[in-house]
Short mmCIF file of C-alpha atoms in Angstrom, two decimals:
data_model
loop_
_atom_site.label_atom_id
_atom_site.label_comp_id
_atom_site.label_asym_id
_atom_site.label_seq_id
_atom_site.Cartn_x
_atom_site.Cartn_y
_atom_site.Cartn_z
CA MET A 1 -59.40 38.22 59.13
CA ARG A 2 -61.26 37.40 55.89
CA GLN A 3 -59.47 40.24 54.08
CA LYS A 4 -56.04 39.11 55.34
CA ALA A 5 -56.66 35.56 54.05
CA ALA A 6 -57.74 36.95 50.67
CA GLU A 7 -54.49 38.95 50.46
CA GLU A 8 -52.29 35.96 51.26
CA ASP A 9 -53.74 33.62 48.64
CA PRO A 10 -52.91 35.67 45.51
CA GLU A 11 -49.26 35.84 46.58
CA LEU A 12 -49.22 32.14 47.40
CA ILE A 13 -50.74 31.23 44.03
CA THR A 14 -48.28 33.42 42.13
CA LYS A 15 -45.30 31.92 43.95
CA CYS A 16 -46.57 28.35 43.42
CA LEU A 17 -46.94 29.00 39.71
CA LEU A 18 -43.36 30.27 39.65
CA GLY A 19 -42.26 26.94 41.09
CA ASP A 20 -41.50 28.18 44.60
CA LEU A 21 -41.35 24.98 46.67
CA ALA A 22 -41.58 26.80 50.00
CA ALA A 23 -44.78 28.50 48.82
CA TRP A 24 -46.09 25.15 47.56
CA SER A 25 -45.39 23.61 50.95
CA GLY A 26 -47.28 26.50 52.54
CA PHE A 27 -50.16 25.98 50.12
CA THR A 28 -50.47 22.25 50.81
CA GLY A 29 -50.11 22.86 54.55
CA LYS A 30 -52.83 25.48 54.48
CA TYR A 31 -55.31 23.55 52.36
CA SER A 32 -54.73 19.87 53.22
CA ARG A 33 -57.46 20.04 55.82
CA LEU A 34 -59.91 21.44 53.25
CA VAL A 35 -59.08 18.58 50.89
CA TYR A 36 -59.73 16.00 53.66
CA ILE A 37 -62.99 17.69 54.63
CA SER A 38 -64.18 17.82 51.00
CA ILE A 39 -63.36 14.16 50.38
CA GLU A 40 -65.06 13.04 53.58
CA ASN A 41 -68.14 15.18 52.91
CA ARG A 42 -68.47 13.77 49.40
CA LEU A 43 -68.19 10.21 50.68
CA HIS A 44 -70.67 10.90 53.44
CA LYS A 45 -73.28 12.24 50.98
CA ILE A 46 -73.16 9.09 48.85
CA ARG A 47 -72.89 6.83 51.90
CA GLN A 48 -69.57 5.39 50.91
CA SER A 49 -66.39 5.13 52.95
CA LEU A 50 -62.69 4.76 52.29
CA SER A 51 -59.75 3.94 54.53
CA ARG A 52 -57.44 6.65 55.86
CA GLU A 53 -54.73 5.39 53.48
CA ASP A 54 -57.05 5.67 50.47
CA ILE A 55 -58.00 9.23 51.44
CA GLU A 56 -54.32 10.08 51.83
CA ASP A 57 -53.69 8.64 48.34
CA ILE A 58 -56.44 10.83 46.90
CA ARG A 59 -55.02 13.88 48.68
CA GLN A 60 -51.53 13.20 47.27
CA ASN A 61 -52.94 12.73 43.76
CA ILE A 62 -54.90 15.99 43.98
CA PHE A 63 -51.88 18.07 44.95
CA THR A 64 -49.64 16.28 42.44
CA ASP A 65 -52.14 17.02 39.63
CA ILE A 66 -52.42 20.66 40.66
CA TRP A 67 -48.65 21.07 40.74
CA LYS A 68 -47.83 19.18 37.54
CA GLY A 69 -50.78 20.58 35.58
CA ARG A 70 -50.22 24.14 36.87
CA LYS A 71 -53.94 24.16 37.53
CA LEU A 72 -53.74 27.18 39.79
CA ALA A 73 -53.24 29.22 36.62
CA ASP A 74 -56.89 28.50 35.68
CA LEU A 75 -58.16 30.47 38.66
CA LYS A 76 -59.22 33.96 37.68
CA ASN A 77 -59.62 35.16 41.23
CA ALA A 78 -57.88 33.98 44.40
CA ARG A 79 -61.15 34.24 46.36
CA SER A 80 -62.52 31.27 44.45
CA LEU A 81 -59.52 29.06 45.38
CA PRO A 82 -61.04 27.26 48.40
CA TYR A 83 -64.33 26.54 46.55
CA TRP A 84 -62.47 25.29 43.48
CA LEU A 85 -60.20 23.09 45.59
CA ALA A 86 -63.21 21.64 47.43
CA MET A 87 -64.84 20.71 44.08
CA VAL A 88 -61.66 19.21 42.69
CA SER A 89 -61.28 17.13 45.87
CA GLY A 90 -64.88 15.90 45.70
CA ASN A 91 -64.43 14.90 42.04
CA ALA A 92 -61.18 13.15 42.82
CA ALA A 93 -62.90 11.11 45.54
CA MET A 94 -65.65 10.06 43.10
CA GLU A 95 -63.14 9.11 40.42
CA TYR A 96 -61.14 7.09 42.96
CA LEU A 97 -64.28 5.16 43.96
CA ARG A 98 -65.14 4.43 40.31
CA GLN A 99 -61.61 3.19 39.58
CA LYS A 100 -61.66 1.09 42.73
CA ALA A 101 -64.99 -0.46 41.69
CA ARG A 102 -63.57 -1.26 38.23
CA ARG A 103 -60.39 -2.80 39.69
CA GLU A 104 -62.44 -4.98 42.00
CA GLY A 105 -64.66 -6.00 39.10
CA LYS A 106 -67.70 -4.52 40.76
CA GLU A 107 -70.51 -2.71 39.01
CA CYS A 108 -69.81 0.96 38.57
CA LEU A 109 -72.29 2.31 41.08
CA SER A 110 -74.30 5.38 40.36
CA PHE A 111 -73.51 7.62 43.29
CA ASP A 112 -76.82 9.24 44.07
CA ASN A 113 -77.11 11.82 46.76
CA GLU A 114 -79.24 9.89 49.23
CA GLU A 115 -79.45 12.83 51.61
CA GLN A 116 -81.16 14.92 48.95
CA LYS A 117 -83.91 12.35 48.42
CA ASP A 118 -84.38 11.95 52.18
CA ASN A 119 -84.78 15.71 52.66
CA LEU A 120 -87.52 15.94 50.05
CA ILE A 121 -89.30 12.89 51.44
CA ASP A 122 -89.12 14.45 54.95
CA PHE A 123 -90.81 17.61 53.64
CA LEU A 124 -93.53 15.57 51.97
CA GLN A 125 -94.18 13.38 54.98
CA SER A 126 -94.60 16.41 57.22
CA ASN A 127 -96.98 18.07 54.75
CA ILE A 128 -99.10 15.22 53.46
CA PRO A 129 -102.20 15.05 55.70
CA HIS A 130 -102.55 11.26 55.91
CA PRO A 131 -99.16 9.71 55.30
CA GLY A 132 -100.32 6.25 56.27
CA GLU A 133 -102.64 5.92 53.30
CA ARG A 134 -101.75 4.25 50.03
CA LEU A 135 -99.42 6.84 48.63
CA ASP A 136 -96.31 6.58 46.57
CA ILE A 137 -94.02 9.15 48.16
CA LYS A 138 -91.63 8.85 45.24
CA GLU A 139 -94.39 9.69 42.79
CA VAL A 140 -95.27 12.76 44.83
CA ALA A 141 -91.57 13.70 45.03
CA SER A 142 -91.29 13.65 41.25
CA GLN A 143 -94.44 15.79 41.07
CA ILE A 144 -92.80 18.28 43.45
CA ASP A 145 -89.70 18.22 41.26
CA GLU A 146 -91.83 19.14 38.26
CA LEU A 147 -93.58 21.96 40.15
CA VAL A 148 -90.35 23.45 41.47
CA ASP A 149 -88.85 23.40 37.99
CA HIS A 150 -91.59 25.71 36.75
CA LEU A 151 -91.01 28.37 39.38
CA PRO A 152 -89.16 31.60 38.51
CA LEU A 153 -85.39 31.15 38.44
CA LYS A 154 -84.29 32.58 41.80
CA GLN A 155 -87.28 31.16 43.64
CA LYS A 156 -86.60 27.74 42.12
CA LEU A 157 -82.99 27.82 43.21
CA VAL A 158 -83.78 29.00 46.73
CA LEU A 159 -86.47 26.37 47.17
CA LYS A 160 -84.25 23.57 45.85
CA LEU A 161 -81.52 24.53 48.29
CA ASN A 162 -84.04 24.57 51.14
CA LEU A 163 -86.06 21.46 50.27
CA TYR A 164 -83.45 19.19 48.71
CA TYR A 165 -80.35 20.28 50.59
CA ASP A 166 -81.93 21.35 53.88
CA LYS A 167 -80.11 24.69 53.78
CA ASN A 168 -81.23 27.44 56.13
CA TYR A 169 -81.75 31.11 55.21
CA SER A 170 -78.25 32.27 56.01
CA GLU A 171 -76.62 29.36 54.14
CA ILE A 172 -78.76 29.99 51.04
CA SER A 173 -77.95 33.68 51.36
CA GLY A 174 -74.23 32.79 51.45
CA ILE A 175 -74.41 30.44 48.44
CA LEU A 176 -76.48 32.71 46.20
CA GLY A 177 -75.40 36.12 47.46
CA LEU A 178 -79.02 37.12 48.17
CA PRO A 179 -80.22 39.08 51.20
CA SER A 180 -81.72 36.72 53.83
CA GLY A 181 -85.01 38.64 53.76
CA THR A 182 -85.37 37.83 50.07
CA VAL A 183 -84.49 34.19 50.71
CA SER A 184 -87.06 33.96 53.49
CA SER A 185 -89.78 35.44 51.31
CA TYR A 186 -88.98 33.10 48.39
CA ILE A 187 -89.09 30.07 50.66
CA LYS A 188 -92.37 31.10 52.26
CA ARG A 189 -94.07 31.79 48.94
CA GLY A 190 -92.61 28.72 47.30
CA LYS A 191 -93.68 26.34 50.07
CA GLU A 192 -97.19 27.80 50.19
CA ARG A 193 -97.52 27.25 46.49
CA LEU A 194 -96.20 23.68 46.74
CA LYS A 195 -98.57 22.82 49.58
CA ALA A 196 -101.51 24.16 47.58
CA GLU A 197 -100.45 22.12 44.52
CA LEU A 198 -99.90 19.05 46.71
CA LYS A 199 -103.43 19.30 48.08
CA LYS A 200 -104.82 19.48 44.53
CA PHE A 201 -102.70 16.52 43.50
CA LEU A 202 -103.81 14.41 46.48
CA LYS A 203 -107.47 15.07 45.74
CA MET B 1 -87.02 19.75 26.10
CA THR B 2 -84.25 20.04 23.50
CA ASN B 3 -83.31 23.44 24.90
CA ARG B 4 -83.18 21.98 28.38
CA LYS B 5 -80.92 19.13 27.29
CA LEU B 6 -78.61 21.59 25.52
CA HIS B 7 -78.56 23.80 28.60
CA LEU B 8 -77.69 20.87 30.82
CA LYS B 9 -74.85 19.86 28.51
CA ASN B 10 -73.11 23.25 28.81
CA HIS B 11 -71.88 22.70 32.35
CA PRO B 12 -69.80 25.54 33.73
CA GLN B 13 -66.17 24.79 34.55
CA GLU B 14 -65.30 24.25 38.17
CA THR B 15 -63.42 27.52 38.17
CA GLU B 16 -66.66 29.25 37.10
CA LEU B 17 -68.74 27.49 39.74
CA ALA B 18 -66.12 28.45 42.32
CA GLY B 19 -66.20 32.02 41.02
CA PHE B 20 -69.99 32.01 41.42
CA LEU B 21 -69.74 30.88 45.03
CA SER B 22 -67.10 33.46 45.87
CA GLY B 23 -69.03 36.20 44.04
CA SER B 24 -66.02 36.98 41.87
CA LEU B 25 -67.54 36.44 38.41
CA GLU B 26 -68.77 39.28 36.22
CA SER B 27 -72.51 39.85 36.51
CA LYS B 28 -73.41 38.28 33.15
CA ASP B 29 -71.41 35.16 34.06
CA MET B 30 -73.03 35.07 37.50
CA ALA B 31 -76.47 35.14 35.82
CA ARG B 32 -75.47 32.40 33.37
CA VAL B 33 -74.12 30.09 36.07
CA GLU B 34 -77.13 30.78 38.29
CA GLU B 35 -79.50 29.86 35.47
CA HIS B 36 -77.57 26.68 34.80
CA ILE B 37 -77.40 25.40 38.38
CA ALA B 38 -81.12 26.10 38.87
CA GLY B 39 -81.79 23.43 36.23
CA CYS B 40 -78.80 21.12 36.66
CA PRO B 41 -78.80 18.88 39.76
CA LEU B 42 -75.21 17.78 39.11
CA CYS B 43 -73.74 21.29 39.17
CA LEU B 44 -76.00 22.41 42.02
CA GLU B 45 -74.79 19.43 44.03
CA LYS B 46 -71.17 20.35 43.29
CA ALA B 47 -71.75 23.95 44.34
CA VAL B 48 -73.52 23.02 47.57
CA SER B 49 -70.90 20.42 48.54
CA SER B 50 -68.13 22.86 47.88
CA TYR B 51 -69.83 25.58 49.93
CA GLU B 52 -70.38 23.18 52.86
CA SER B 53 -66.77 21.98 52.83
CA VAL B 54 -65.33 25.48 52.73
CA LYS B 55 -67.65 26.61 55.53
CA GLU B 56 -66.56 23.70 57.70
CA PHE B 57 -62.90 24.36 56.88
CA LYS B 58 -63.15 28.05 57.83
CA LYS B 59 -64.98 27.18 61.06
CA LYS B 60 -62.35 24.62 62.07
CA ASN B 61 -59.52 27.01 61.26
CA LYS B 62 -61.12 29.73 63.35
CA SER B 63 -61.62 27.45 66.35
CA ILE B 64 -58.04 26.11 66.19
CA LYS B 65 -56.67 29.65 65.99
CA SER B 66 -58.81 30.84 68.89
CA ILE B 67 -57.84 27.84 71.06
CA LYS B 68 -54.14 28.40 70.26
CA ASP B 69 -54.44 32.13 70.96
CA TRP B 70 -56.20 31.47 74.25
CA ILE B 71 -53.55 28.99 75.40
CA MET B 72 -50.68 31.27 74.38
CA LYS B 73 -52.29 34.16 76.23
CA LYS B 74 -52.54 32.15 79.43
CA ILE B 75 -49.07 30.60 79.18
CA ASN B 76 -47.22 33.67 78.09
CA PHE B 77 -48.38 36.36 80.48
CA TYR B 78 -46.58 35.31 83.68
CA LEU B 79 -43.74 33.63 81.81
CA ILE B 80 -42.97 36.78 79.83
CA LEU B 81 -43.09 38.90 82.97
CA ALA B 82 -40.73 36.45 84.70
CA ILE B 83 -38.28 36.58 81.77
CA ILE B 84 -38.39 40.40 81.67
CA SER B 85 -37.85 40.59 85.39
CA PHE B 86 -34.88 38.21 85.15
CA ALA B 87 -33.32 40.25 82.37
CA LEU B 88 -33.83 43.47 84.35
CA SER B 89 -32.09 41.93 87.36
CA PHE B 90 -28.85 42.05 85.32
CA VAL B 91 -29.50 45.42 83.74
CA ALA B 92 -30.48 47.27 86.90
CA GLN B 93 -27.87 45.64 89.13
CA ARG B 94 -28.69 47.93 92.04
CA TYR B 95 -32.05 46.19 92.24
CA PHE B 96 -30.70 42.76 91.37
CA LEU B 97 -32.18 41.03 94.40
CA GLN B 98 -35.59 42.68 94.03
CA PHE B 99 -35.88 41.68 90.37
CA LEU B 100 -34.69 38.19 91.18
CA VAL B 101 -37.38 37.83 93.83
CA ALA B 102 -39.95 39.19 91.36
CA THR B 103 -38.72 36.61 88.80
CA LEU B 104 -39.13 33.86 91.35
CA ILE B 105 -42.61 34.97 92.34
CA LEU B 106 -43.77 35.32 88.72
CA GLY B 107 -42.19 32.00 87.81
CA ILE B 108 -43.82 30.27 90.73
CA LYS B 109 -47.11 31.97 89.83
CA TRP B 110 -46.84 30.62 86.31
CA VAL B 111 -45.84 27.11 87.35
CA VAL B 112 -47.84 26.63 90.48
CA ASP B 113 -50.97 28.44 89.22
CA SER B 114 -53.02 25.33 89.65
CA LYS B 115 -55.87 26.63 87.57
CA SER B 116 -53.67 27.31 84.55
CA MET B 117 -51.86 23.98 84.76
CA LYS B 118 -55.07 22.09 85.43
CA MET B 119 -56.69 23.84 82.49
CA LEU B 120 -53.79 23.09 80.18
CA ILE B 121 -53.79 19.44 81.16
CA MET B 122 -57.56 19.17 80.76
CA ILE B 123 -57.45 20.90 77.40
CA HIS B 124 -54.67 18.63 76.23
CA GLU B 125 -56.58 15.52 77.34
CA ALA B 126 -59.81 16.82 75.77
CA TRP B 127 -58.00 17.55 72.54
CA LYS B 128 -56.50 14.07 72.45
CA SER B 129 -59.82 12.36 73.04
CA GLY B 130 -62.42 14.59 71.42
CA GLY B 131 -60.57 17.00 69.13
CA GLU B 132 -61.27 20.74 68.86
CA LYS B 133 -64.92 20.47 69.87
CA GLU B 134 -64.10 18.92 73.20
CA ALA B 135 -61.20 21.32 73.81
CA SER B 136 -63.46 24.32 73.07
CA ARG B 137 -66.03 23.01 75.50
CA ILE B 138 -63.43 22.85 78.29
CA ILE B 139 -62.21 26.37 77.48
CA GLU B 140 -65.78 27.73 77.58
CA LYS B 141 -66.26 26.07 80.97
CA PHE B 142 -63.19 27.81 82.40
CA ASP B 143 -64.01 31.12 80.82
CA ARG B 144 -67.33 31.41 82.68
CA PRO B 145 -67.16 34.18 85.33
CA SER B 146 -67.65 31.72 88.24
CA PHE B 147 -64.33 30.11 87.38
CA ARG B 148 -62.32 33.32 87.38
CA ILE B 149 -60.17 34.03 90.48
#
């Protein structure tokens, strides 16, 4: 099934770039749902919301830009199409929110990923022995940040995906292309090291 | 610190990040992007969001396809047999009556099969109210051995 999808996309992309409207209609039909999902996921992460009409506007703009700008030509491999489209959709949602804020004369908000902060704070609260005591969780979180940054490259990446994004072994394995055994070992070692450093810090 | 700032400025293009996620970059580019996203929260965030969205998209597509396939399987079996039988009643005229009776029986089986119709109505209602998740739940319920005739 995965192979069949991979074979269809290269043909679809080629035909779209040649201006084939039927192929373009097939492309938008196939990937509209992905665009909606990407926009909604992006909004969810930054705890913002838009009306159905606004999301439809964003979707239209995305496909118009791709068609007019022949952006499919930038893709080197058809396998990366869905991931690229998801990123473009997320960016388009952010840009729409910024423009909307400007039009309404509101401050241009910084769209932080609140979920990321919450995940790290959850980890800390479950690993700090006496959470009720006078302790600035945010200070500890920035200490953790610093510690993670000094880990070896792959271990750092795996741990960030696990701690900040709450990704499980198979998801991390899918994102980084690492065997799940390796991911599991990196997470175990990384967390043990962080807990040991945390204990030192709390003393 | 200066090196880090420089590194963070050289953000990979979205096409490169997408290539990283799909495993379609050359190995030196994979290593470069991996090193960058390990130190750049912005690009890591983009990569993770993209991965999550594509995963959800593929899952939804799979469940829609499997629900459609399941429904078509149930609808088509007796209906197709009834149509074939009807066609054969004209071809093999000697057995016209027999094929016609077979058509009737298969047609009645398809229409009156209370389980199939009930299932289809329940699935349709579930789909209208709760989307694919709800529809899949109903299908799973009917697919359990205790519900088979």
